[in-house]
Amino acid sequence: MPTMLTDVFRGHPIHLPHSHQPDFTSLRELPDSYTWTPKDDLLFAAAPSPRATGENIPLIDLNNPDAASQIGHACRTWGAFQIANHGVPLELLEGIEFLTGSLFRLPVQRKLKAARSETGVSGYGVARIASFFNKQMWSEGFTISGSPLNDFRKLWPKLHLNYCDIVEEYEEHMQKLASKLMWLALNSLGVSEEDIKWARLNSDYNWAQAALQLNHYPVCPQPDRAMGLAAHTDSSLLTILYQNNTAGLQLFRDDIGWVTVPPVPGSLVVNVGDLFHILSNGLFKSVLHRARVNQTRSRLSVAFLWGPQSDTKISPVPKLVSPFESPLYRSVTWTEYLRTKATHFNKALSMIRNHREE
Ligand SMILES: O=C(O)CCC(=O)C(=O)O
Ligand SMILES: [Fe+2]
């Protein structure tokens, strides 16, 4: 039996240093355990270069006949882009935002009834990457992998079925959209379904699975010294992110520094994940990103992390590898990669990189 995403950390518990959630609303000053300095994260205060002004993540209209090449260009330069005219109904985006808001407004004791276990993927808790940092992040999260029914029943004894329907519909739309975006990006490199065995063998999306990560960044008394979600790359093929109308997401570019992604109502942010970087033999960048917080407005985001079925081996597409060189990465399943990431975090990609003769 292939491992399901829900079982990925069974036997690989992650010990989170601070797993209880504070009551954010009661804190008037940032406690020391939440105060970040460059010692806690090397890029914490990376100053934007003068070039940063005017540089913005591309907003791509999917109805534009040129969308594939724009997406390909964005994947190579930014590892991210925003999309408009994506076909996901506005009511569904509003529905998932409403669900996320209602979940995080529940009393802490209720949320803790659906707390994520140390070996689990689903449930309420701090971000898994918290175990790699000495300081705590100013956020709370809820991960959905597989059916949310059991957890939702604990959170909302009466309304859980309505909320399950929203999640199911949202995931269906995201799944289709993610697949469409992956092929648009690959087509821009001259790669088609014929070139990827697992895609050719499994029509539709039988080879894909996903997780939904709901994030809440409460109002923060000293946002400049706090961190909502520390810098990381996603382990997915692609991540599609919905953010409410409060800015906070930032992307890192080596040549520019941190760039804030402005919320554009109705649009979605797409990130290239580590697996897509591997599949493209390093041509697409898996974007380093983080979330900052705000003094007056709370922020919500919903990340749809999309990847292959657990037994699908991801390796660089042969067409993208020069006949004179070995592929940049060896092949990995999503499960293997997630476990590598759980141990080595931002060094996971270098752990599976093939060493080339110089
Ligand atoms: O809240 C955001 O904008 C970023 C969320 C994120 O990066 C994640 O959940 O992986
Ligand atoms: Fe992320």
GROMACS .gro file of C-alpha atoms and ligand atoms in nm:
model
  369
    1MET     CA    1   0.000   0.000   0.000
    2PRO     CA    2   0.144   0.342  -0.088
    3THR     CA    3   0.177   0.581   0.205
    4MET     CA    4  -0.095   0.841   0.213
    5LEU     CA    5  -0.005   1.198   0.293
    6THR     CA    6  -0.183   1.156   0.628
    7ASP     CA    7   0.068   0.885   0.726
    8VAL     CA    8   0.383   1.063   0.617
    9PHE     CA    9   0.505   1.147   0.968
   10ARG     CA   10   0.399   0.820   1.133
   11GLY     CA   11   0.722   0.695   1.287
   12HIS     CA   12   0.879   1.041   1.231
   13PRO     CA   13   0.735   1.251   1.512
   14ILE     CA   14   0.819   1.619   1.507
   15HIS     CA   15   0.873   1.762   1.851
   16LEU     CA   16   0.754   2.116   1.850
   17PRO     CA   17   0.923   2.325   2.114
   18HIS     CA   18   0.620   2.540   2.184
   19SER     CA   19   0.311   2.353   2.091
   20HIS     CA   20   0.057   2.534   2.304
   21GLN     CA   21  -0.112   2.833   2.150
   22PRO     CA   22  -0.100   3.164   2.336
   23ASP     CA   23  -0.405   3.382   2.361
   24PHE     CA   24  -0.277   3.637   2.109
   25THR     CA   25  -0.547   3.891   2.191
   26SER     CA   26  -0.431   3.927   2.552
   27LEU     CA   27  -0.071   4.023   2.466
   28ARG     CA   28  -0.008   4.398   2.461
   29GLU     CA   29   0.366   4.364   2.414
   30LEU     CA   30   0.570   4.116   2.217
   31PRO     CA   31   0.713   3.858   2.458
   32ASP     CA   32   1.082   3.777   2.412
   33SER     CA   33   0.996   3.433   2.279
   34TYR     CA   34   0.820   3.605   1.984
   35THR     CA   35   1.084   3.870   1.916
   36TRP     CA   36   1.292   3.786   1.608
   37THR     CA   37   1.635   3.920   1.521
   38PRO     CA   38   1.871   3.834   1.233
   39LYS     CA   39   2.027   3.580   1.472
   40ASP     CA   40   1.704   3.380   1.459
   41ASP     CA   41   1.671   3.397   1.082
   42LEU     CA   42   1.959   3.512   0.864
   43LEU     CA   43   1.730   3.680   0.612
   44PHE     CA   44   1.503   3.837   0.875
   45ALA     CA   45   1.609   4.192   0.800
   46ALA     CA   46   1.746   4.147   0.446
   47ALA     CA   47   1.721   4.502   0.314
   48PRO     CA   48   1.548   4.537  -0.021
   49SER     CA   49   1.786   4.661  -0.287
   50PRO     CA   50   1.707   4.988  -0.469
   51ARG     CA   51   1.595   4.772  -0.763
   52ALA     CA   52   1.307   4.643  -0.549
   53THR     CA   53   1.102   4.952  -0.622
   54GLY     CA   54   0.870   4.883  -0.909
   55GLU     CA   55   0.950   4.509  -0.922
   56ASN     CA   56   0.626   4.322  -0.873
   57ILE     CA   57   0.522   3.961  -0.894
   58PRO     CA   58   0.344   3.914  -1.231
   59LEU     CA   59  -0.037   3.911  -1.244
   60ILE     CA   60  -0.136   3.676  -1.528
   61ASP     CA   61  -0.478   3.668  -1.692
   62LEU     CA   62  -0.551   3.302  -1.771
   63ASN     CA   63  -0.775   3.413  -2.060
   64ASN     CA   64  -0.476   3.571  -2.229
   65PRO     CA   65  -0.363   3.354  -2.525
   66ASP     CA   66  -0.005   3.422  -2.414
   67ALA     CA   67  -0.067   3.288  -2.061
   68ALA     CA   68   0.152   2.974  -2.097
   69SER     CA   69   0.466   3.167  -2.188
   70GLN     CA   70   0.396   3.429  -1.918
   71ILE     CA   71   0.359   3.151  -1.661
   72GLY     CA   72   0.678   2.983  -1.782
   73HIS     CA   73   0.868   3.311  -1.754
   74ALA     CA   74   0.728   3.378  -1.404
   75CYS     CA   75   0.825   3.025  -1.290
   76ARG     CA   76   1.182   3.080  -1.410
   77THR     CA   77   1.231   3.429  -1.270
   78TRP     CA   78   1.014   3.449  -0.958
   79GLY     CA   79   0.898   3.095  -0.890
   80ALA     CA   80   0.559   3.257  -0.829
   81PHE     CA   81   0.284   3.460  -0.993
   82GLN     CA   82  -0.073   3.578  -0.935
   83ILE     CA   83  -0.362   3.471  -1.156
   84ALA     CA   84  -0.686   3.636  -1.258
   85ASN     CA   85  -0.974   3.476  -1.456
   86HIS     CA   86  -0.886   3.140  -1.300
   87GLY     CA   87  -1.243   3.010  -1.309
   88VAL     CA   88  -1.280   2.951  -0.933
   89PRO     CA   89  -1.615   3.110  -0.838
   90LEU     CA   90  -1.588   3.415  -0.614
   91GLU     CA   91  -1.852   3.271  -0.377
   92LEU     CA   92  -1.627   2.972  -0.318
   93LEU     CA   93  -1.331   3.196  -0.232
   94GLU     CA   94  -1.559   3.388   0.004
   95GLY     CA   95  -1.684   3.056   0.144
   96ILE     CA   96  -1.336   2.927   0.226
   97GLU     CA   97  -1.242   3.264   0.380
   98PHE     CA   98  -1.557   3.256   0.593
   99LEU     CA   99  -1.481   2.899   0.707
  100THR     CA  100  -1.122   2.992   0.793
  101GLY     CA  101  -1.233   3.300   0.989
  102SER     CA  102  -1.496   3.103   1.181
  103LEU     CA  103  -1.246   2.828   1.265
  104PHE     CA  104  -0.988   3.061   1.413
  105ARG     CA  105  -1.252   3.265   1.602
  106LEU     CA  106  -1.350   2.953   1.799
  107PRO     CA  107  -1.238   2.947   2.165
  108VAL     CA  108  -0.886   2.802   2.208
  109GLN     CA  109  -1.019   2.508   2.409
  110ARG     CA  110  -1.246   2.407   2.121
  111LYS     CA  111  -0.968   2.440   1.862
  112LEU     CA  112  -0.743   2.224   2.079
  113LYS     CA  113  -0.998   1.942   2.060
  114ALA     CA  114  -0.881   1.903   1.700
  115ALA     CA  115  -0.510   1.953   1.778
  116ARG     CA  116  -0.260   1.797   1.539
  117SER     CA  117  -0.062   1.510   1.694
  118GLU     CA  118   0.319   1.493   1.673
  119THR     CA  119   0.301   1.220   1.412
  120GLY     CA  120  -0.004   1.352   1.229
  121VAL     CA  121  -0.056   1.589   0.938
  122SER     CA  122  -0.413   1.708   0.997
  123GLY     CA  123  -0.545   1.935   1.268
  124TYR     CA  124  -0.488   2.255   1.462
  125GLY     CA  125  -0.147   2.377   1.576
  126VAL     CA  126   0.161   2.584   1.509
  127ALA     CA  127   0.338   2.548   1.173
  128ARG     CA  128   0.549   2.230   1.149
  129ILE     CA  129   0.854   2.438   1.056
  130ALA     CA  130   0.842   2.586   1.408
  131SER     CA  131   1.072   2.304   1.522
  132PHE     CA  132   1.358   2.460   1.321
  133PHE     CA  133   1.351   2.798   1.494
  134ASN     CA  134   1.424   2.922   1.845
  135LYS     CA  135   1.155   3.188   1.832
  136GLN     CA  136   0.781   3.140   1.803
  137MET     CA  137   0.575   3.255   1.507
  138TRP     CA  138   0.283   3.493   1.538
  139SER     CA  139   0.029   3.262   1.377
  140GLU     CA  140  -0.191   2.959   1.419
  141GLY     CA  141  -0.276   2.700   1.156
  142PHE     CA  142  -0.507   2.417   1.066
  143THR     CA  143  -0.410   2.145   0.819
  144ILE     CA  144  -0.659   1.935   0.625
  145SER     CA  145  -0.535   1.618   0.458
  146GLY     CA  146  -0.801   1.368   0.358
  147SER     CA  147  -1.153   1.413   0.493
  148PRO     CA  148  -1.190   1.689   0.753
  149LEU     CA  149  -1.511   1.527   0.886
  150ASN     CA  150  -1.374   1.399   1.219
  151ASP     CA  151  -1.194   1.720   1.306
  152PHE     CA  152  -1.479   1.943   1.189
  153ARG     CA  153  -1.729   1.748   1.399
  154LYS     CA  154  -1.521   1.836   1.707
  155LEU     CA  155  -1.498   2.202   1.607
  156TRP     CA  156  -1.857   2.255   1.495
  157PRO     CA  157  -2.088   1.987   1.638
  158LYS     CA  158  -2.382   2.125   1.436
  159LEU     CA  159  -2.243   2.288   1.123
  160HIS     CA  160  -1.962   2.050   1.029
  161LEU     CA  161  -2.132   1.905   0.721
  162ASN     CA  162  -2.176   2.248   0.559
  163TYR     CA  163  -1.808   2.323   0.618
  164CYS     CA  164  -1.702   1.982   0.479
  165ASP     CA  165  -1.896   2.061   0.159
  166ILE     CA  166  -1.709   2.390   0.117
  167VAL     CA  167  -1.372   2.216   0.158
  168GLU     CA  168  -1.465   1.943  -0.088
  169GLU     CA  169  -1.579   2.189  -0.353
  170TYR     CA  170  -1.277   2.412  -0.297
  171GLU     CA  171  -1.035   2.119  -0.331
  172GLU     CA  172  -1.203   2.000  -0.651
  173HIS     CA  173  -1.158   2.340  -0.814
  174MET     CA  174  -0.801   2.373  -0.688
  175GLN     CA  175  -0.708   2.028  -0.815
  176LYS     CA  176  -0.822   2.109  -1.168
  177LEU     CA  177  -0.661   2.449  -1.162
  178ALA     CA  178  -0.328   2.317  -1.032
  179SER     CA  179  -0.313   2.054  -1.305
  180LYS     CA  180  -0.395   2.315  -1.570
  181LEU     CA  181  -0.122   2.547  -1.440
  182MET     CA  182   0.137   2.270  -1.426
  183TRP     CA  183   0.075   2.180  -1.791
  184LEU     CA  184   0.078   2.543  -1.903
  185ALA     CA  185   0.415   2.590  -1.732
  186LEU     CA  186   0.558   2.265  -1.873
  187ASN     CA  187   0.420   2.334  -2.222
  188SER     CA  188   0.616   2.659  -2.218
  189LEU     CA  189   0.930   2.441  -2.195
  190GLY     CA  190   0.813   2.216  -2.479
  191VAL     CA  191   0.717   1.936  -2.237
  192SER     CA  192   0.387   1.754  -2.283
  193GLU     CA  193   0.208   1.462  -2.114
  194GLU     CA  194   0.389   1.226  -2.351
  195ASP     CA  195   0.718   1.319  -2.186
  196ILE     CA  196   0.619   1.225  -1.830
  197LYS     CA  197   0.548   0.859  -1.768
  198TRP     CA  198   0.333   0.891  -1.455
  199ALA     CA  199   0.117   1.156  -1.619
  200ARG     CA  200   0.078   0.951  -1.935
  201LEU     CA  201  -0.021   0.636  -1.745
  202ASN     CA  202  -0.274   0.801  -1.517
  203SER     CA  203  -0.516   1.018  -1.701
  204ASP     CA  204  -0.721   1.270  -1.502
  205TYR     CA  205  -0.564   1.347  -1.165
  206ASN     CA  206  -0.529   0.994  -1.032
  207TRP     CA  207  -0.164   1.061  -0.967
  208ALA     CA  208  -0.224   1.367  -0.751
  209GLN     CA  209  -0.302   1.436  -0.385
  210ALA     CA  210  -0.311   1.751  -0.177
  211ALA     CA  211  -0.333   1.919   0.161
  212LEU     CA  212  -0.510   2.239   0.258
  213GLN     CA  213  -0.331   2.466   0.505
  214LEU     CA  214  -0.543   2.736   0.673
  215ASN     CA  215  -0.341   3.016   0.835
  216HIS     CA  216  -0.434   3.295   1.074
  217TYR     CA  217  -0.204   3.584   1.159
  218PRO     CA  218  -0.363   3.780   1.447
  219VAL     CA  219  -0.316   4.153   1.496
  220CYS     CA  220   0.030   4.201   1.646
  221PRO     CA  221   0.147   4.479   1.885
  222GLN     CA  222   0.500   4.501   1.731
  223PRO     CA  223   0.487   4.360   1.379
  224ASP     CA  224   0.836   4.475   1.279
  225ARG     CA  225   0.992   4.245   1.535
  226ALA     CA  226   0.755   3.951   1.488
  227MET     CA  227   0.736   3.676   1.226
  228GLY     CA  228   0.407   3.531   1.102
  229LEU     CA  229   0.554   3.234   0.917
  230ALA     CA  230   0.930   3.203   0.874
  231ALA     CA  231   1.101   3.181   0.536
  232HIS     CA  232   1.055   2.845   0.366
  233THR     CA  233   0.991   2.686   0.030
  234ASP     CA  234   0.689   2.459  -0.017
  235SER     CA  235   0.747   2.086  -0.064
  236SER     CA  236   0.463   2.063  -0.318
  237LEU     CA  237   0.466   2.060  -0.697
  238LEU     CA  238   0.256   2.376  -0.694
  239THR     CA  239   0.084   2.571  -0.416
  240ILE     CA  240  -0.222   2.785  -0.486
  241LEU     CA  241  -0.272   3.047  -0.217
  242TYR     CA  242  -0.577   3.254  -0.138
  243GLN     CA  243  -0.509   3.553   0.085
  244ASN     CA  244  -0.764   3.788   0.236
  245ASN     CA  245  -0.738   4.158   0.181
  246THR     CA  246  -0.445   4.212   0.423
  247ALA     CA  247  -0.091   4.214   0.283
  248GLY     CA  248   0.172   3.995   0.451
  249LEU     CA  249   0.309   3.742   0.202
  250GLN     CA  250   0.664   3.820   0.090
  251LEU     CA  251   0.880   3.647  -0.170
  252PHE     CA  252   1.258   3.647  -0.171
  253ARG     CA  253   1.463   3.711  -0.481
  254ASP     CA  254   1.842   3.691  -0.456
  255ASP     CA  255   1.879   3.999  -0.674
  256ILE     CA  256   1.609   4.210  -0.508
  257GLY     CA  257   1.543   4.094  -0.152
  258TRP     CA  258   1.198   4.060   0.004
  259VAL     CA  259   0.906   4.168  -0.212
  260THR     CA  260   0.551   4.195  -0.074
  261VAL     CA  261   0.273   4.034  -0.279
  262PRO     CA  262  -0.012   4.286  -0.283
  263PRO     CA  263  -0.355   4.129  -0.233
  264VAL     CA  264  -0.556   4.163  -0.556
  265PRO     CA  265  -0.925   4.091  -0.485
  266GLY     CA  266  -1.042   3.768  -0.650
  267SER     CA  267  -0.694   3.663  -0.762
  268LEU     CA  268  -0.483   3.370  -0.642
  269VAL     CA  269  -0.110   3.340  -0.578
  270VAL     CA  270   0.074   3.041  -0.726
  271ASN     CA  271   0.408   2.920  -0.586
  272VAL     CA  272   0.646   2.678  -0.752
  273GLY     CA  273   0.722   2.408  -0.493
  274ASP     CA  274   1.038   2.200  -0.450
  275LEU     CA  275   0.901   1.905  -0.649
  276PHE     CA  276   0.832   2.123  -0.952
  277HIS     CA  277   1.185   2.259  -0.925
  278ILE     CA  278   1.310   1.897  -0.935
  279LEU     CA  279   1.077   1.801  -1.222
  280SER     CA  280   1.196   2.099  -1.427
  281ASN     CA  281   1.560   2.002  -1.361
  282GLY     CA  282   1.608   2.328  -1.173
  283LEU     CA  283   1.465   2.556  -1.443
  284PHE     CA  284   1.169   2.661  -1.228
  285LYS     CA  285   1.257   2.820  -0.895
  286SER     CA  286   1.091   2.700  -0.579
  287VAL     CA  287   1.025   3.035  -0.424
  288LEU     CA  288   1.145   3.125  -0.075
  289HIS     CA  289   0.857   3.300   0.098
  290ARG     CA  290   0.736   3.408   0.441
  291ALA     CA  291   0.444   3.590   0.604
  292ARG     CA  292   0.475   3.912   0.804
  293VAL     CA  293   0.210   4.043   1.038
  294ASN     CA  294   0.011   4.359   1.090
  295GLN     CA  295  -0.061   4.598   1.376
  296THR     CA  296  -0.422   4.676   1.292
  297ARG     CA  297  -0.558   4.397   1.075
  298SER     CA  298  -0.556   4.023   1.113
  299ARG     CA  299  -0.473   3.817   0.808
  300LEU     CA  300  -0.605   3.487   0.676
  301SER     CA  301  -0.458   3.268   0.405
  302VAL     CA  302  -0.546   2.929   0.258
  303ALA     CA  303  -0.269   2.731   0.089
  304PHE     CA  304  -0.359   2.438  -0.137
  305LEU     CA  305  -0.044   2.225  -0.145
  306TRP     CA  306  -0.061   2.000  -0.447
  307GLY     CA  307   0.164   1.706  -0.524
  308PRO     CA  308   0.182   1.356  -0.666
  309GLN     CA  309   0.042   1.032  -0.524
  310SER     CA  310   0.281   0.895  -0.263
  311ASP     CA  311   0.425   0.618  -0.478
  312THR     CA  312   0.493   0.841  -0.782
  313LYS     CA  313   0.864   0.900  -0.835
  314ILE     CA  314   0.942   1.257  -0.934
  315SER     CA  315   1.260   1.314  -1.129
  316PRO     CA  316   1.384   1.571  -1.381
  317VAL     CA  317   1.201   1.540  -1.717
  318PRO     CA  318   1.460   1.372  -1.949
  319LYS     CA  319   1.387   1.628  -2.222
  320LEU     CA  320   1.514   1.903  -1.991
  321VAL     CA  321   1.843   1.731  -1.910
  322SER     CA  322   2.139   1.792  -2.136
  323PRO     CA  323   2.274   1.469  -2.293
  324PHE     CA  324   2.617   1.568  -2.162
  325GLU     CA  325   2.515   1.605  -1.797
  326SER     CA  326   2.345   1.399  -1.531
  327PRO     CA  327   2.006   1.520  -1.403
  328LEU     CA  328   2.037   1.781  -1.129
  329TYR     CA  329   1.838   1.568  -0.880
  330ARG     CA  330   1.779   1.202  -0.812
  331SER     CA  331   1.421   1.080  -0.814
  332VAL     CA  332   1.206   1.100  -0.499
  333THR     CA  333   0.849   1.032  -0.396
  334TRP     CA  334   0.658   1.305  -0.214
  335THR     CA  335   0.668   1.097   0.104
  336GLU     CA  336   1.047   1.059   0.087
  337TYR     CA  337   1.085   1.427   0.019
  338LEU     CA  338   0.856   1.535   0.304
  339ARG     CA  339   1.054   1.319   0.543
  340THR     CA  340   1.383   1.464   0.418
  341LYS     CA  341   1.236   1.811   0.463
  342ALA     CA  342   1.115   1.724   0.815
  343THR     CA  343   1.477   1.648   0.907
  344HIS     CA  344   1.679   1.891   0.694
  345PHE     CA  345   1.428   2.172   0.628
  346ASN     CA  346   1.571   2.432   0.386
  347LYS     CA  347   1.865   2.201   0.302
  348ALA     CA  348   1.638   1.920   0.177
  349LEU     CA  349   1.690   2.000  -0.192
  350SER     CA  350   2.065   1.988  -0.159
  351MET     CA  351   2.032   1.646   0.010
  352ILE     CA  352   1.887   1.493  -0.308
  353ARG     CA  353   2.101   1.684  -0.555
  354ASN     CA  354   2.326   1.473  -0.778
  355HIS     CA  355   2.686   1.576  -0.750
  356ARG     CA  356   2.827   1.660  -1.089
  357GLU     CA  357   3.187   1.632  -1.191
  358GLU     CA  358   3.315   1.986  -1.229
  359LIG     O1  359   0.015   3.308   0.461
  359LIG     C1  360   0.085   3.314   0.360
  359LIG     O2  361   0.079   3.406   0.280
  359LIG     C2  362   0.185   3.206   0.334
  359LIG     C3  363   0.139   3.069   0.375
  359LIG     C4  364   0.238   2.965   0.338
  359LIG     O3  365   0.342   2.993   0.285
  359LIG     C5  366   0.209   2.823   0.363
  359LIG     O4  367   0.107   2.790   0.426
  359LIG     O5  368   0.293   2.739   0.321
  360FE      FE  369   0.442   2.823   0.203
   0.00000   0.00000   0.00000
